[in-house]
C-alpha positions as a printed Julia matrix, in Angstrom:
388×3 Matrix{Float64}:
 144.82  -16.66  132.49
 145.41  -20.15  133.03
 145.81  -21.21  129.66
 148.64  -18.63  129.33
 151.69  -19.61  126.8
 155.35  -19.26  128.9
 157.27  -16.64  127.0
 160.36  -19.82  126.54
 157.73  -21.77  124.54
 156.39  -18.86  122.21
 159.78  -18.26  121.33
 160.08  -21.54  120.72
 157.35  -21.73  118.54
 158.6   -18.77  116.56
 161.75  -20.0   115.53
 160.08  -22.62  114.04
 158.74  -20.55  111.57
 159.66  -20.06  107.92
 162.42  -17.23  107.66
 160.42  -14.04  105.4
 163.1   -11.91  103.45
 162.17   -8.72  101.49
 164.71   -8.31   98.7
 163.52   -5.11   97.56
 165.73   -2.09   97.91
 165.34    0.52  100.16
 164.17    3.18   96.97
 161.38    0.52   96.08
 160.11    0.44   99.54
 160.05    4.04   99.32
 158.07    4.54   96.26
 155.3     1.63   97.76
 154.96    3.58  100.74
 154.53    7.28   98.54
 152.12    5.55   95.93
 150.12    4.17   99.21
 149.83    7.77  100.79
 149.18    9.6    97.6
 146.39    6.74   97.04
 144.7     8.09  100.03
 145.2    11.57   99.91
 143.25   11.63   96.48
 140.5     9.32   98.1
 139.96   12.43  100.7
 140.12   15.23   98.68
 137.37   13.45   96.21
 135.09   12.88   99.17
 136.0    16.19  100.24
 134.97   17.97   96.92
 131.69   16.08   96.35
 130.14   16.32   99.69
 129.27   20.1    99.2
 128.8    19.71   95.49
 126.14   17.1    96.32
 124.76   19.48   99.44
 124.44   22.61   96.57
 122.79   20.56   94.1
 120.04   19.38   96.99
 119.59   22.77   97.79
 118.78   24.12   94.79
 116.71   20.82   93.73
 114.79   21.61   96.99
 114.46   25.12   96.11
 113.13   24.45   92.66
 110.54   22.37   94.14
 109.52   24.89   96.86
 109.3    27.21   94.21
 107.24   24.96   91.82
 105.18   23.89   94.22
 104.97   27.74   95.64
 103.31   28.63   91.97
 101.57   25.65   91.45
  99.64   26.84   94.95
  99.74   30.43   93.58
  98.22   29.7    90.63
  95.85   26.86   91.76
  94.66   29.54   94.3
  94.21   31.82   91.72
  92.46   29.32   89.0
  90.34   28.52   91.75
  89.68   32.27   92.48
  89.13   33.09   88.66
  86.93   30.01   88.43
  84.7    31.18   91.24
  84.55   34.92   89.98
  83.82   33.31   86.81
  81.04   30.64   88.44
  79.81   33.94   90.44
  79.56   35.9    87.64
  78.06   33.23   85.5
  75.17   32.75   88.08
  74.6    36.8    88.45
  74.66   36.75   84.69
  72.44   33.68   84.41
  70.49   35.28   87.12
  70.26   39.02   85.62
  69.45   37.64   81.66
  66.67   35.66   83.89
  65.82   38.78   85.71
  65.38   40.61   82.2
  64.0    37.85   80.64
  61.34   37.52   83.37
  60.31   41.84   82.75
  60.68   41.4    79.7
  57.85   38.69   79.71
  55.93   40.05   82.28
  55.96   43.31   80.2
  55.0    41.19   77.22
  52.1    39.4    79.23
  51.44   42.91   80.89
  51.08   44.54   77.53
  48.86   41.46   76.47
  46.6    41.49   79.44
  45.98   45.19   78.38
  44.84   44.33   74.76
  42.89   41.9    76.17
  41.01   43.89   78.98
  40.51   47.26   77.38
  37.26   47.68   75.04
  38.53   49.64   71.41
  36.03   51.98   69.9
  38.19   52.55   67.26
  39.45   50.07   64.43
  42.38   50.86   62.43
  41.4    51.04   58.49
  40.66   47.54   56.65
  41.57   45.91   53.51
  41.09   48.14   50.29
  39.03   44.8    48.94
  36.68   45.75   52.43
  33.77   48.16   51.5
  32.73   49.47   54.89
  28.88   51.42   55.52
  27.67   53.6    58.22
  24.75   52.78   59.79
  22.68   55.48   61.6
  20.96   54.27   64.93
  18.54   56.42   67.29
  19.72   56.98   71.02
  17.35   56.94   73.99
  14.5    59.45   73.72
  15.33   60.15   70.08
  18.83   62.31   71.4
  21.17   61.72   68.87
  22.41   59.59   65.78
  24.98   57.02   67.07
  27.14   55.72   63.63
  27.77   52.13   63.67
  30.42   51.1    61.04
  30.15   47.19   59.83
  31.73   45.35   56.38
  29.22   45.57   53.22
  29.4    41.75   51.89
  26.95   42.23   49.04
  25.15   44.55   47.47
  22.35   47.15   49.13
  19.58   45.46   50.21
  17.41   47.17   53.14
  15.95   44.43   54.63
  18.69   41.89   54.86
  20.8    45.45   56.1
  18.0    45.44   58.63
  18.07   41.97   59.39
  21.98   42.38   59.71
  21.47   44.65   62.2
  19.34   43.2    64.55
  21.66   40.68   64.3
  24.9    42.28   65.14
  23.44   45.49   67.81
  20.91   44.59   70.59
  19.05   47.35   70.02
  16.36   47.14   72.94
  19.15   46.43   75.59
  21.24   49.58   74.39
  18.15   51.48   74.26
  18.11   52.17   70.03
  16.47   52.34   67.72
  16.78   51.9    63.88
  17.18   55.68   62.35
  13.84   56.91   60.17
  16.03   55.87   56.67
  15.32   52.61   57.25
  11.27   52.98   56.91
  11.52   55.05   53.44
  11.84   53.18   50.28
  15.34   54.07   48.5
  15.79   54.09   45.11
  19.58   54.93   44.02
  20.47   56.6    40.8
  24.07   56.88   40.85
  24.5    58.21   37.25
  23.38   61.06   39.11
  24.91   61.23   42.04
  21.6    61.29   44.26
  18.76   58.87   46.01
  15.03   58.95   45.49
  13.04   58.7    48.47
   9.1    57.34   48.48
   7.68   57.78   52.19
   5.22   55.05   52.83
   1.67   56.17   53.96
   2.42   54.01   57.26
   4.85   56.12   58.43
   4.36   58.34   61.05
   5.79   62.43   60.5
   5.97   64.79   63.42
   7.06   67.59   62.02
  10.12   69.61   64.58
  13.7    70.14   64.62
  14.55   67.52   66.28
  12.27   65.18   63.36
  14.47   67.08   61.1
  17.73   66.9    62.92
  17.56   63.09   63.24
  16.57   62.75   59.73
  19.24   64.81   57.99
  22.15   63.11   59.89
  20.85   59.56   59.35
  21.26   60.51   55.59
  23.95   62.4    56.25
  26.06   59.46   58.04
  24.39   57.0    55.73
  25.73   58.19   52.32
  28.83   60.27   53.87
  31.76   57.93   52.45
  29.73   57.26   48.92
  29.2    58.76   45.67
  25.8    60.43   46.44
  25.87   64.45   46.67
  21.73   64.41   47.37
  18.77   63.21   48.71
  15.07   63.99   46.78
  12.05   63.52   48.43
   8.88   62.58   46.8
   6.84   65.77   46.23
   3.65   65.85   47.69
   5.27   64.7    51.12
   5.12   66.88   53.92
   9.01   66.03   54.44
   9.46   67.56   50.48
   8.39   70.93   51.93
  10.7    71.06   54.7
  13.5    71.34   51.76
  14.27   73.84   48.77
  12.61   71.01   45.86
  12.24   68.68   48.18
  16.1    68.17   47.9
  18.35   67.85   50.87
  22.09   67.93   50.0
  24.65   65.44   51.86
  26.94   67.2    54.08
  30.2    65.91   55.82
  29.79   66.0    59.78
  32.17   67.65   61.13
  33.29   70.22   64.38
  31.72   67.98   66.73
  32.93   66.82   70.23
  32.81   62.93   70.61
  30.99   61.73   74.02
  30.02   58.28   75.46
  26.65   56.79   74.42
  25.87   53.67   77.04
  22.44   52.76   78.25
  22.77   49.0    78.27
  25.93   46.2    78.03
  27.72   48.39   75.49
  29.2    51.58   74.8
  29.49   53.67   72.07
  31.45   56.64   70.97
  28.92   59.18   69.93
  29.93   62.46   68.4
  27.6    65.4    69.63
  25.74   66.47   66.95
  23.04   68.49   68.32
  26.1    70.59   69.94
  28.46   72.45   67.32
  31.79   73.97   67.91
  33.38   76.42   66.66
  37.03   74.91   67.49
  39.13   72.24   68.81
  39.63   73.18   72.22
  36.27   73.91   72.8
  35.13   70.55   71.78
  37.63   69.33   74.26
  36.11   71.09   76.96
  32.49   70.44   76.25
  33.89   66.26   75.77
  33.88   67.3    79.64
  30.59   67.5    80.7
  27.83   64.69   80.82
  24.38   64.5    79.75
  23.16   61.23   82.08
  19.76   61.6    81.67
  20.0    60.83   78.54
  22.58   58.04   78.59
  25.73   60.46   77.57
  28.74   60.17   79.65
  31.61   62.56   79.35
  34.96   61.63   77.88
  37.45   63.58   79.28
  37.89   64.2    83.0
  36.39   67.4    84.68
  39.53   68.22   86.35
  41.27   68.15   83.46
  43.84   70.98   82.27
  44.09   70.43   78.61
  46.65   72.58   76.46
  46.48   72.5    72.61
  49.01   73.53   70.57
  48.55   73.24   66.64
  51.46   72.24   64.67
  50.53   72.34   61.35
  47.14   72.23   59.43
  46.89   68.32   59.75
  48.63   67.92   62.96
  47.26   68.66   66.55
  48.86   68.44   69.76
  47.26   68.15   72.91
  48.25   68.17   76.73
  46.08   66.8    79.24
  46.62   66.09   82.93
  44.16   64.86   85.03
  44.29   62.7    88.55
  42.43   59.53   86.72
  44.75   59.79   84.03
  46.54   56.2    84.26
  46.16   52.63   82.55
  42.43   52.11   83.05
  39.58   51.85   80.42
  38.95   55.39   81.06
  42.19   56.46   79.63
  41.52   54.22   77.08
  38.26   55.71   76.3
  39.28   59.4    76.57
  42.32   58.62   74.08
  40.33   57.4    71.4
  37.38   59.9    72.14
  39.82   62.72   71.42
  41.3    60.94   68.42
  37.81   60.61   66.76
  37.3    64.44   67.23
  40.62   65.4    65.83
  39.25   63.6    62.89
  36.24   65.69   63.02
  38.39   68.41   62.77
  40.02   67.52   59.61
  43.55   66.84   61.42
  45.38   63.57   60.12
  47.34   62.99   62.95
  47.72   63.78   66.7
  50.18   64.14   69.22
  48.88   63.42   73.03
  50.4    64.17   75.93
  48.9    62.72   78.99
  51.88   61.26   80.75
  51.7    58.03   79.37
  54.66   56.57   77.03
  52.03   53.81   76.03
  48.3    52.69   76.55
  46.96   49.61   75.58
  47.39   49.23   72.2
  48.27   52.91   71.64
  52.27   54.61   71.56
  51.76   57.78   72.11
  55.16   58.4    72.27
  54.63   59.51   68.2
  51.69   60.63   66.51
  48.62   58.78   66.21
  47.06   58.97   62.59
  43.47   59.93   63.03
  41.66   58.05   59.71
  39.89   55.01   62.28
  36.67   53.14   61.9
  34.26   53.89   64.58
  32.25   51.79   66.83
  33.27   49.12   64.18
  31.61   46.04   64.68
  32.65   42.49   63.11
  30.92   40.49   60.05
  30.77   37.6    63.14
  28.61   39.24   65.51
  32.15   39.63   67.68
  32.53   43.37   68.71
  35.56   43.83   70.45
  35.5    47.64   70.76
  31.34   46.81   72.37
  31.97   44.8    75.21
  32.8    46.84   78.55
């Protein structure tokens, strides 16, 4: 190095300096020196003793987290599981109440739809305040009595009854006729419990049974759910003669099998009077055969097996299985067919057995009470047991 100092001139420059004493003793030095290491020994062992303290309390920090976070996953998986169990259940139990909701409507509208297109022959009893009359009409070829029931607004009078009539039953298109009552003049005497009868000159008597038989059972149906015990005919009538003083005494008609009367747009139930019974089941099995030539249709199936089983002196019951058997308007019909003849045969109720929990308007899952109007028709002209 060129700008090196000559060793003879650094010395030179050192003497110059000032002289430095240390007048402490030997014992102070010492103690300097000891304070100086122990000064640094501490300063180790601190660093020394806080490095792994520091390390432990990162670790478990750290581990607290993992674990926090661990759970937080845990459970946010599991919320999110419970929440979609809970949304899939929700929609499977939004879906099944709409599921039931939905039969249940359909069975509603189903039920409905079956009040609506099935034809009643039979009404369920009216008011008390209603005063109900039976009016007798003639089926084709002079066959039968058919009973029509309507509401009595006013008192008895024949011709606006007629009128009424004529008003409320087409008679032509049903093939009818108004029963032989209606050409008689009627006088009531109710004190007495009977009905004078005057027979005009115009009317026209052939005497037979079947005159007879269509005469007696207009009466009869007439005057069954009055006061009147007896009709008398004027004497000097050939009609007089036919009876013990010209008297003819009301009867209840009863034991009959109930049939189907239609020759036109209607239908009628028509109880068979021209064919007595002697019991139950054998009106059941005559309600199986037809008489088509003269407009009489048969109520109960011909392949019907029919059981009957009598469970007390007002109660019937009554098996039936058939093929047709089902929900159609000849169930319908055969149902309330049967019920009117139970009634015929004095029982109050029935219990019917067909295989059916329900028809139409009709549980038959209990018994049916047996008391119903037949072939009822409306004030309004409306007959919603007519119609088929």
């Amino acid at each position: 190095m060129n700008n090196k100092l000559k060793k003879s001139q650094i010395e030179k420059y050192l003497s110059q300096l000032p002289k430095i004493e240390d007048n402490r003793s030997k014992n102070e030095v010492y103690q300097s020196i000891q304070r100086s290491l122990d000064n640094n020994t501490q300063t180790k062992t601190k660093r020394r003793k806080w490095i792994p303290l520091i390390a432990s309390i990162c670790t478990i920090f750290l581990a607290v987290l993992l674990q926090q976070q661990f759970h937080f996953t845990e459970e946010s998986s599991s919320d999110d599981t419970v929440q979609t169990e809970s949304k899939d259940n929700s929609v499977e139990l939004f879906e099944s109440n709409d599921m039931q909701t939905d039969w249940i409507e359909d069975e509603e509208i189903a039920q409905i739809r079956e009040l609506e297109e099935f034809h009643y022959l039979l009404t369920d009893p009216l008011e008390p305040s209603s005063t109900t009359i039976t009016v007798p009409l003639t089926t084709y070829q002079g066959q039968s009595i058919l009973p029509i029931q309507i509401t009595l607004e006013q008192e008895l009078d024949p011709t606006k009854l007629i009128t009424r009539i004529e008003q409320l039953v087409e008679l032509n298109d049903n093939r009818l006729e108004l029963a032989p009552i209606f050409s008689f003049i009627v006088k009531e005497d109710l004190d007495n419990q009977q009905v004078m009868v005057e027979i005009p000159d115009t009317f026209e008597w052939i005497d037979s049974s079947t005159s007879r038989y269509l005469l007696e059972n207009s009466f009869h149906y007439f005057y069954q759910d009055s006061d009147v015990k007896r009709i008398v005919f004027e004497r000097g009538h050939p009609i007089a003669e036919e009876y013990e003083d010209g008297i003819l005494p009301i009867l209840n008609l009863e034991h009959n099998p109930v049939k189907l009367y239609k020759a036109g747009s209607s239908a009628y139930l028509l109880p068979a009077l021209h064919q007595p019974v002697s019991s139950f089941s054998e009106a059941l099995e005559e309600m199986k055969v037809a008489e088509t030539e003269f407009n009489i249709y048969h109520t109960i199936p011909e392949d019907a097996n029919i059981r009957v089983e009598k469970r007390n002196d007002k109660h019937i019951y009554v098996n039936i299985s058939s093929a047709t058997i089902g929900h159609n308007q000849e169930t319908v019909t055969m149902v309330e067919a049967i019920i009117a003849t139970a009634n015929l045969f004095n029982y109050s109720e029935i219990t019917l057995d067909i295989g059916l929990a329900h028809l139409g308007k009709y549980m038959l899952d209990k018994p049916i009470p047996t008391n119903k109007l037949l072939n009822y028709i409306e004030n309004d002209g409306v007959n919603t047991t007519n119609q088929r």
